[in-house]
GROMACS .gro file of C-alpha atoms in nm:
model
  364
    1MET     CA    1  13.733  18.899   6.216
    2ASN     CA    2  13.442  19.143   6.253
    3SER     CA    3  13.304  19.274   6.582
    4LYS     CA    4  13.010  19.030   6.578
    5GLU     CA    5  13.239  18.728   6.551
    6THR     CA    6  13.468  18.870   6.822
    7SER     CA    7  13.171  18.912   7.056
    8LYS     CA    8  13.059  18.553   6.995
    9LYS     CA    9  13.410  18.424   7.059
   10LYS     CA   10  13.432  18.615   7.388
   11LYS     CA   11  13.093  18.482   7.501
   12LYS     CA   12  13.194  18.126   7.413
   13LYS     CA   13  13.522  18.162   7.604
   14LYS     CA   14  13.343  18.309   7.906
   15LYS     CA   15  13.088  18.025   7.902
   16ALA     CA   16  13.368  17.768   7.891
   17THR     CA   17  13.543  17.936   8.184
   18VAL     CA   18  13.225  17.942   8.393
   19SER     CA   19  13.162  17.576   8.310
   20ALA     CA   20  13.515  17.481   8.414
   21VAL     CA   21  13.478  17.663   8.748
   22LEU     CA   22  13.138  17.505   8.822
   23ASN     CA   23  13.280  17.159   8.747
   24ASP     CA   24  13.571  17.207   8.986
   25ARG     CA   25  13.475  16.966   9.266
   26SER     CA   26  13.701  17.144   9.514
   27LEU     CA   27  13.471  17.445   9.478
   28PHE     CA   28  13.127  17.311   9.390
   29ALA     CA   29  12.941  16.984   9.449
   30ALA     CA   30  12.793  16.797   9.154
   31ASP     CA   31  12.433  16.836   9.276
   32TYR     CA   32  12.295  17.184   9.218
   33HIS     CA   33  12.651  17.326   9.214
   34ARG     CA   34  12.646  17.369   9.590
   35PRO     CA   35  12.951  17.569   9.704
   36SER     CA   36  13.203  17.393   9.925
   37LEU     CA   37  13.214  17.501  10.289
   38ARG     CA   38  13.551  17.666  10.224
   39LEU     CA   39  13.418  17.864   9.928
   40PHE     CA   40  13.102  17.961  10.117
   41ASN     CA   41  13.306  18.085  10.414
   42GLN     CA   42  13.536  18.281  10.183
   43HIS     CA   43  13.233  18.443  10.020
   44CYS     CA   44  13.089  18.538  10.361
   45ASP     CA   45  13.424  18.685  10.469
   46HIS     CA   46  13.443  18.883  10.145
   47VAL     CA   47  13.095  19.030  10.193
   48MET     CA   48  13.162  19.119  10.557
   49ASN     CA   49  13.490  19.289  10.469
   50LYS     CA   50  13.346  19.468  10.166
   51TYR     CA   51  13.064  19.629  10.361
   52GLY     CA   52  13.237  19.654  10.701
   53LEU     CA   53  12.968  19.444  10.867
   54GLN     CA   54  13.182  19.360  11.170
   55GLN     CA   55  13.190  19.729  11.262
   56HIS     CA   56  12.809  19.736  11.259
   57HIS     CA   57  12.757  19.415  11.456
   58ALA     CA   58  12.659  19.430  11.823
   59ARG     CA   59  12.598  19.133  12.047
   60GLY     CA   60  12.331  19.170  12.311
   61LYS     CA   61  11.971  19.111  12.409
   62VAL     CA   62  11.692  19.338  12.291
   63GLU     CA   63  11.485  19.427  12.596
   64GLU     CA   64  11.241  19.677  12.447
   65ILE     CA   65  11.136  19.827  12.114
   66ILE     CA   66  10.957  20.162  12.094
   67PRO     CA   67  10.832  20.263  11.747
   68HIS     CA   68  10.773  20.630  11.666
   69SER     CA   69  10.635  20.796  11.357
   70ASN     CA   70  10.978  20.885  11.213
   71HIS     CA   71  11.214  20.639  11.391
   72VAL     CA   72  11.233  20.332  11.612
   73LYS     CA   73  11.418  20.309  11.945
   74VAL     CA   74  11.570  19.978  12.056
   75ASN     CA   75  11.695  19.899  12.406
   76ILE     CA   76  11.994  19.661  12.387
   77GLY     CA   77  12.097  19.566  12.739
   78GLY     CA   78  12.031  19.917  12.869
   79ASN     CA   79  12.185  20.096  12.571
   80TRP     CA   80  11.933  20.272  12.347
   81VAL     CA   81  11.984  20.274  11.972
   82THR     CA   82  11.779  20.489  11.733
   83ALA     CA   83  11.709  20.363  11.381
   84GLU     CA   84  11.502  20.485  11.089
   85ASN     CA   85  11.367  20.132  11.039
   86ILE     CA   86  11.418  19.792  11.200
   87VAL     CA   87  11.393  19.437  11.066
   88LEU     CA   88  11.272  19.159  11.294
   89CYS     CA   89  11.457  18.847  11.182
   90LEU     CA   90  11.437  18.620  11.483
   91GLY     CA   91  11.539  18.259  11.512
   92SER     CA   92  11.312  18.005  11.677
   93ASP     CA   93  11.347  18.002  12.056
   94ASP     CA   94  11.099  17.730  12.149
   95PRO     CA   95  11.284  17.395  12.128
   96LYS     CA   96  11.044  17.101  12.112
   97VAL     CA   97  11.135  16.813  12.345
   98PRO     CA   98  10.970  16.476  12.415
   99GLU     CA   99  10.758  16.438  12.730
  100TRP     CA  100  10.953  16.144  12.871
  101ILE     CA  101  11.269  16.350  12.926
  102GLU     CA  102  11.167  16.402  13.289
  103GLU     CA  103  11.255  16.035  13.346
  104LEU     CA  104  11.620  16.084  13.243
  105PRO     CA  105  11.880  16.091  13.523
  106PHE     CA  106  12.096  16.332  13.322
  107PRO     CA  107  12.018  16.653  13.128
  108LEU     CA  108  11.874  16.616  12.780
  109ARG     CA  109  12.036  16.834  12.516
  110HIS     CA  110  11.855  16.995  12.225
  111VAL     CA  111  12.075  17.007  11.916
  112LEU     CA  112  11.966  17.363  11.836
  113ASP     CA  113  11.974  17.498  12.192
  114THR     CA  114  12.311  17.661  12.264
  115THR     CA  115  12.215  17.783  12.611
  116LYS     CA  116  12.247  17.453  12.802
  117LYS     CA  117  12.610  17.388  12.895
  118ASP     CA  118  12.570  17.149  13.190
  119GLY     CA  119  12.605  16.772  13.177
  120PRO     CA  120  12.880  16.546  13.042
  121ASP     CA  121  13.073  16.616  12.723
  122GLU     CA  122  12.869  16.457  12.445
  123THR     CA  123  13.180  16.379  12.243
  124GLN     CA  124  13.287  16.141  12.523
  125SER     CA  125  12.963  15.944  12.499
  126LYS     CA  126  12.970  15.568  12.441
  127VAL     CA  127  12.600  15.509  12.378
  128CYS     CA  128  12.432  15.821  12.244
  129VAL     CA  129  12.066  15.845  12.141
  130ILE     CA  130  11.944  16.116  11.904
  131ILE     CA  131  11.569  16.174  11.876
  132GLY     CA  132  11.461  16.289  11.529
  133GLY     CA  133  11.516  16.187  11.168
  134GLY     CA  134  11.604  16.507  10.983
  135ILE     CA  135  11.920  16.680  10.870
  136SER     CA  136  12.008  16.815  11.218
  137ALA     CA  137  11.993  16.464  11.367
  138VAL     CA  138  12.213  16.319  11.094
  139HIS     CA  139  12.467  16.602  11.108
  140LYS     CA  140  12.498  16.561  11.484
  141ALA     CA  141  12.534  16.181  11.457
  142LEU     CA  142  12.808  16.208  11.194
  143HIS     CA  143  12.984  16.474  11.400
  144LEU     CA  144  12.988  16.251  11.708
  145ILE     CA  145  13.133  15.947  11.533
  146ALA     CA  146  13.393  16.166  11.360
  147ALA     CA  147  13.495  16.317  11.697
  148ASP     CA  148  13.537  15.972  11.855
  149ALA     CA  149  13.909  15.895  11.827
  150THR     CA  150  13.865  15.542  11.968
  151SER     CA  151  13.582  15.451  11.727
  152THR     CA  152  13.388  15.294  12.012
  153VAL     CA  153  13.083  15.521  12.023
  154VAL     CA  154  12.753  15.391  11.889
  155VAL     CA  155  12.493  15.651  11.795
  156HIS     CA  156  12.127  15.549  11.782
  157ILE     CA  157  11.889  15.765  11.580
  158ILE     CA  158  11.523  15.718  11.678
  159SER     CA  159  11.280  15.851  11.417
  160ARG     CA  160  10.907  15.814  11.362
  161HIS     CA  161  10.977  15.747  10.997
  162SER     CA  162  11.230  15.568  10.781
  163LEU     CA  163  11.513  15.756  10.614
  164ARG     CA  164  11.370  16.017  10.375
  165GLU     CA  165  11.587  16.178  10.110
  166GLN     CA  166  11.497  16.515   9.960
  167GLN     CA  167  11.729  16.787   9.837
  168PHE     CA  168  11.521  17.075   9.976
  169ASP     CA  169  11.259  17.101  10.249
  170THR     CA  170  11.019  17.268  10.003
  171ASN     CA  171  10.958  17.248   9.631
  172GLN     CA  172  11.200  17.468   9.435
  173ASP     CA  173  10.905  17.667   9.299
  174TRP     CA  174  10.891  17.846   9.632
  175MET     CA  175  11.244  17.980   9.592
  176MET     CA  176  11.174  18.214   9.300
  177ASP     CA  177  11.218  18.580   9.387
  178ALA     CA  178  11.067  18.882   9.209
  179TYR     CA  179  11.381  18.943   9.002
  180ASN     CA  180  11.377  18.594   8.852
  181ALA     CA  181  11.000  18.606   8.806
  182GLN     CA  182  11.045  18.919   8.594
  183ARG     CA  183  11.327  18.752   8.397
  184SER     CA  184  11.096  18.460   8.330
  185ILE     CA  185  10.825  18.689   8.194
  186ALA     CA  186  11.075  18.884   7.982
  187LYS     CA  187  11.183  18.558   7.817
  188GLY     CA  188  10.827  18.447   7.746
  189GLY     CA  189  10.770  18.247   8.065
  190LYS     CA  190  10.484  18.278   8.311
  191GLY     CA  191  10.678  18.431   8.600
  192TYR     CA  192  10.591  18.290   8.939
  193PRO     CA  193  10.496  17.919   8.941
  194ASP     CA  194  10.129  17.826   8.988
  195ARG     CA  195  10.166  17.718   9.351
  196VAL     CA  196  10.322  18.055   9.440
  197LYS     CA  197  10.044  18.242   9.260
  198GLU     CA  198   9.786  18.037   9.450
  199PHE     CA  199   9.950  18.140   9.777
  200GLN     CA  200   9.978  18.507   9.680
  201GLN     CA  201   9.611  18.520   9.578
  202GLN     CA  202   9.493  18.368   9.907
  203PRO     CA  203   9.382  18.651  10.142
  204CYS     CA  204   9.308  18.430  10.445
  205PRO     CA  205   9.604  18.380  10.684
  206ASN     CA  206   9.457  18.049  10.802
  207GLN     CA  207   9.455  17.918  10.445
  208ARG     CA  208   9.808  18.046  10.389
  209ARG     CA  209   9.920  17.863  10.704
  210ALA     CA  210   9.754  17.546  10.572
  211ILE     CA  211   9.946  17.580  10.242
  212ILE     CA  212  10.274  17.626  10.429
  213ARG     CA  213  10.210  17.310  10.634
  214ARG     CA  214  10.122  17.118  10.319
  215GLU     CA  215  10.423  17.233  10.120
  216ARG     CA  216  10.696  17.210  10.383
  217VAL     CA  217  10.854  16.865  10.420
  218PRO     CA  218  11.039  16.833  10.752
  219GLY     CA  219  11.251  16.539  10.860
  220THR     CA  220  11.442  16.493  10.535
  221ILE     CA  221  11.810  16.487  10.441
  222PRO     CA  222  11.982  16.560  10.107
  223THR     CA  223  12.114  16.271   9.901
  224ALA     CA  224  12.478  16.375   9.942
  225LEU     CA  225  12.451  16.354  10.321
  226SER     CA  226  12.280  16.018  10.296
  227ARG     CA  227  12.478  15.839  10.025
  228GLY     CA  228  12.798  16.042   9.994
  229LYS     CA  229  13.141  15.940  10.117
  230GLY     CA  230  13.143  15.946  10.495
  231GLY     CA  231  12.765  15.988  10.494
  232LEU     CA  232  12.481  15.830  10.689
  233GLN     CA  233  12.439  15.507  10.496
  234GLU     CA  234  12.812  15.434  10.511
  235ALA     CA  235  12.802  15.483  10.890
  236ILE     CA  236  12.499  15.252  10.918
  237ARG     CA  237  12.680  14.979  10.721
  238LYS     CA  238  12.980  15.008  10.953
  239GLY     CA  239  12.756  14.989  11.260
  240SER     CA  240  12.857  15.331  11.396
  241ILE     CA  241  12.500  15.456  11.357
  242GLN     CA  242  12.183  15.255  11.409
  243TRP     CA  243  11.851  15.384  11.275
  244HIS     CA  244  11.535  15.288  11.467
  245VAL     CA  245  11.188  15.358  11.328
  246GLY     CA  246  10.969  15.409  11.632
  247GLU     CA  247  10.934  15.611  11.951
  248VAL     CA  248  11.061  15.595  12.307
  249GLU     CA  249  10.785  15.452  12.523
  250ARG     CA  250  10.963  15.480  12.856
  251CYS     CA  251  11.295  15.525  13.026
  252GLU     CA  252  11.423  15.284  13.294
  253THR     CA  253  11.710  15.376  13.524
  254ASN     CA  254  11.885  15.141  13.766
  255TRP     CA  255  12.062  15.333  14.042
  256MET     CA  256  12.389  15.172  14.145
  257GLU     CA  257  12.623  15.273  14.426
  258SER     CA  258  12.870  15.452  14.202
  259SER     CA  259  12.679  15.487  13.874
  260THR     CA  260  12.345  15.462  13.699
  261ILE     CA  261  12.237  15.245  13.407
  262THR     CA  262  11.974  15.395  13.178
  263ASP     CA  263  11.779  15.194  12.920
  264LEU     CA  264  11.531  15.329  12.664
  265LEU     CA  265  11.239  15.100  12.571
  266LEU     CA  266  11.108  15.160  12.220
  267SER     CA  267  10.765  15.112  12.064
  268THR     CA  268  10.921  14.846  11.839
  269GLY     CA  269  10.993  14.626  12.139
  270ASP     CA  270  11.366  14.694  12.120
  271THR     CA  271  11.571  14.824  12.411
  272ILE     CA  272  11.873  15.054  12.388
  273SER     CA  273  12.088  14.979  12.692
  274ASN     CA  274  12.346  15.176  12.888
  275VAL     CA  275  12.250  15.510  12.735
  276ASP     CA  276  12.468  15.794  12.863
  277THR     CA  277  12.363  16.081  12.634
  278VAL     CA  278  12.028  16.180  12.479
  279ILE     CA  279  12.009  16.461  12.223
  280ALA     CA  280  11.681  16.597  12.086
  281ALA     CA  281  11.683  16.693  11.718
  282THR     CA  282  11.309  16.743  11.717
  283GLY     CA  283  11.288  17.096  11.583
  284PHE     CA  284  11.088  17.374  11.743
  285GLY     CA  285  10.733  17.434  11.854
  286THR     CA  286  10.471  17.615  11.648
  287ASN     CA  287  10.493  17.950  11.828
  288ALA     CA  288  10.628  18.249  11.638
  289PRO     CA  289  11.001  18.313  11.696
  290GLY     CA  290  11.056  18.576  11.964
  291GLN     CA  291  10.706  18.511  12.096
  292ALA     CA  292  10.743  18.735  12.402
  293ILE     CA  293  10.858  19.046  12.216
  294ILE     CA  294  10.614  18.986  11.929
  295GLN     CA  295  10.318  18.963  12.166
  296ASP     CA  296  10.437  19.270  12.359
  297LEU     CA  297  10.473  19.484  12.047
  298SER     CA  298  10.135  19.372  11.917
  299ALA     CA  299   9.958  19.451  12.244
  300ARG     CA  300  10.128  19.785  12.314
  301TYR     CA  301  10.120  19.931  11.964
  302ASN     CA  302   9.819  19.760  11.807
  303LEU     CA  303  10.018  19.567  11.547
  304SER     CA  304   9.824  19.297  11.365
  305LEU     CA  305   9.873  18.927  11.439
  306SER     CA  306   9.735  18.627  11.255
  307PRO     CA  307   9.534  18.360  11.440
  308CYS     CA  308   9.855  18.150  11.458
  309GLY     CA  309  10.036  18.432  11.640
  310TYR     CA  310  10.263  18.542  11.352
  311PRO     CA  311  10.279  18.907  11.236
  312LEU     CA  312  10.052  19.008  10.951
  313VAL     CA  313  10.275  19.189  10.703
  314ASN     CA  314  10.204  19.363  10.373
  315ASP     CA  315  10.369  19.295  10.035
  316ASN     CA  316  10.671  19.499  10.144
  317LEU     CA  317  10.706  19.291  10.465
  318GLN     CA  318  10.607  19.588  10.682
  319TRP     CA  319  10.420  19.482  10.993
  320GLN     CA  320  10.061  19.600  10.956
  321GLY     CA  321  10.025  19.882  11.206
  322HIS     CA  322  10.369  20.039  11.168
  323SER     CA  323  10.557  20.091  10.843
  324ARG     CA  324  10.900  20.120  11.007
  325ILE     CA  325  10.897  19.765  11.142
  326PHE     CA  326  10.983  19.499  10.884
  327CYS     CA  327  10.974  19.123  10.929
  328ALA     CA  328  11.199  18.865  10.764
  329GLY     CA  329  11.267  18.494  10.788
  330ALA     CA  330  11.006  18.284  10.968
  331LEU     CA  331  10.816  18.595  11.084
  332ALA     CA  332  10.744  18.680  10.719
  333GLU     CA  333  10.634  18.333  10.607
  334LEU     CA  334  10.266  18.425  10.579
  335GLU     CA  335  10.374  18.658  10.298
  336LEU     CA  336  10.676  18.475  10.151
  337GLY     CA  337  10.557  18.116  10.183
  338PRO     CA  338  10.720  17.793  10.308
  339SER     CA  339  11.075  17.879  10.199
  340ALA     CA  340  11.083  18.194  10.417
  341ARG     CA  341  11.305  18.027  10.679
  342ASN     CA  342  11.590  17.924  10.449
  343LEU     CA  343  11.848  18.111  10.240
  344ALA     CA  344  11.602  18.159   9.954
  345GLY     CA  345  11.366  18.326  10.201
  346ALA     CA  346  11.645  18.554  10.322
  347ARG     CA  347  11.708  18.661   9.963
  348MET     CA  348  11.337  18.729   9.902
  349SER     CA  349  11.308  18.925  10.227
  350SER     CA  350  11.611  19.140  10.141
  351GLU     CA  351  11.481  19.205   9.792
  352ARG     CA  352  11.150  19.344   9.916
  353ILE     CA  353  11.281  19.538  10.215
  354VAL     CA  354  11.563  19.709  10.022
  355ALA     CA  355  11.328  19.802   9.738
  356THR     CA  356  11.082  19.955   9.987
  357VAL     CA  357  11.344  20.159  10.171
  358ASP     CA  358  11.507  20.275   9.846
  359ALA     CA  359  11.169  20.383   9.711
  360GLY     CA  360  11.099  20.583  10.025
  361ALA     CA  361  10.776  20.394  10.087
  362ILE     CA  362  10.788  20.462  10.461
  363ARG     CA  363  10.501  20.651  10.617
  364GLN     CA  364  10.618  20.945  10.827
   0.00000   0.00000   0.00000
């Protein structure tokens, strides 16, 4: 057997091995070869151990950022840290809640707000209402019925729309990074898809924001969560979850001597009685994440903001006005597009920031 045939045989064997691993349902799901939670956690642990990330992790609140020409100083709870560059990768901190919550006799919880600890244990609820029809609402509903050992809880999901299935919250075109665009061109393809090129060629931040709104599809859930074993539709058939298309028009509370009875009246004419827990899965407002610190930095150091209040960054994700401050995630979406907030956006952010730092493209 000559070297050419040996090489072909090795490639064929490697391909068969990869195929066998990808088809192992204990490791990957059938749709898009999504890794299992166990495999994903193992991968994260491996990366953290490999690069010693735990030793470089500090928990605290950033109180002030002072950029200089050759470094940036960060105040973390009174302790100052000096860095060559910083990356602002802030999560949304503006939970959106319905106006009628003031009528509730008990605290409303927001599914993405970890700061509110008061109120009864939601896993002990008997009639729970979740406002919102997206993946967070469904995950929370399934979690609550799974945590109910007596199988007596009924979870009501109130959504403005019927159940909407979609694998991703944006078209997959938006997930292509520069590396894969170059691979596409090298193999005779066109590189970035047309919709990405349209976005990149648009100089107006208002028009870019309009494209992001058009292309992002909120309030959807993946098919596996909807139709899979132990998923939403199975719970609806069993009666554990009830899906209401409508809105809460008002809340009525009857005050008894030793308890209260709360009913929610819906726009459909239906009434959900004896509600003891309300959870908002309504996402966040439209303000930029970390609004206070973003506005402060912009005002004090003349860093550019778009009309919508988000940082204006260059191709390298450097905030216009200071080359040592990078933005990632949602804060970089006017450059990266509608997938900036998800894992694909994290990959694209990392790709650009690392390339810039490695190339030494930092103004002194």
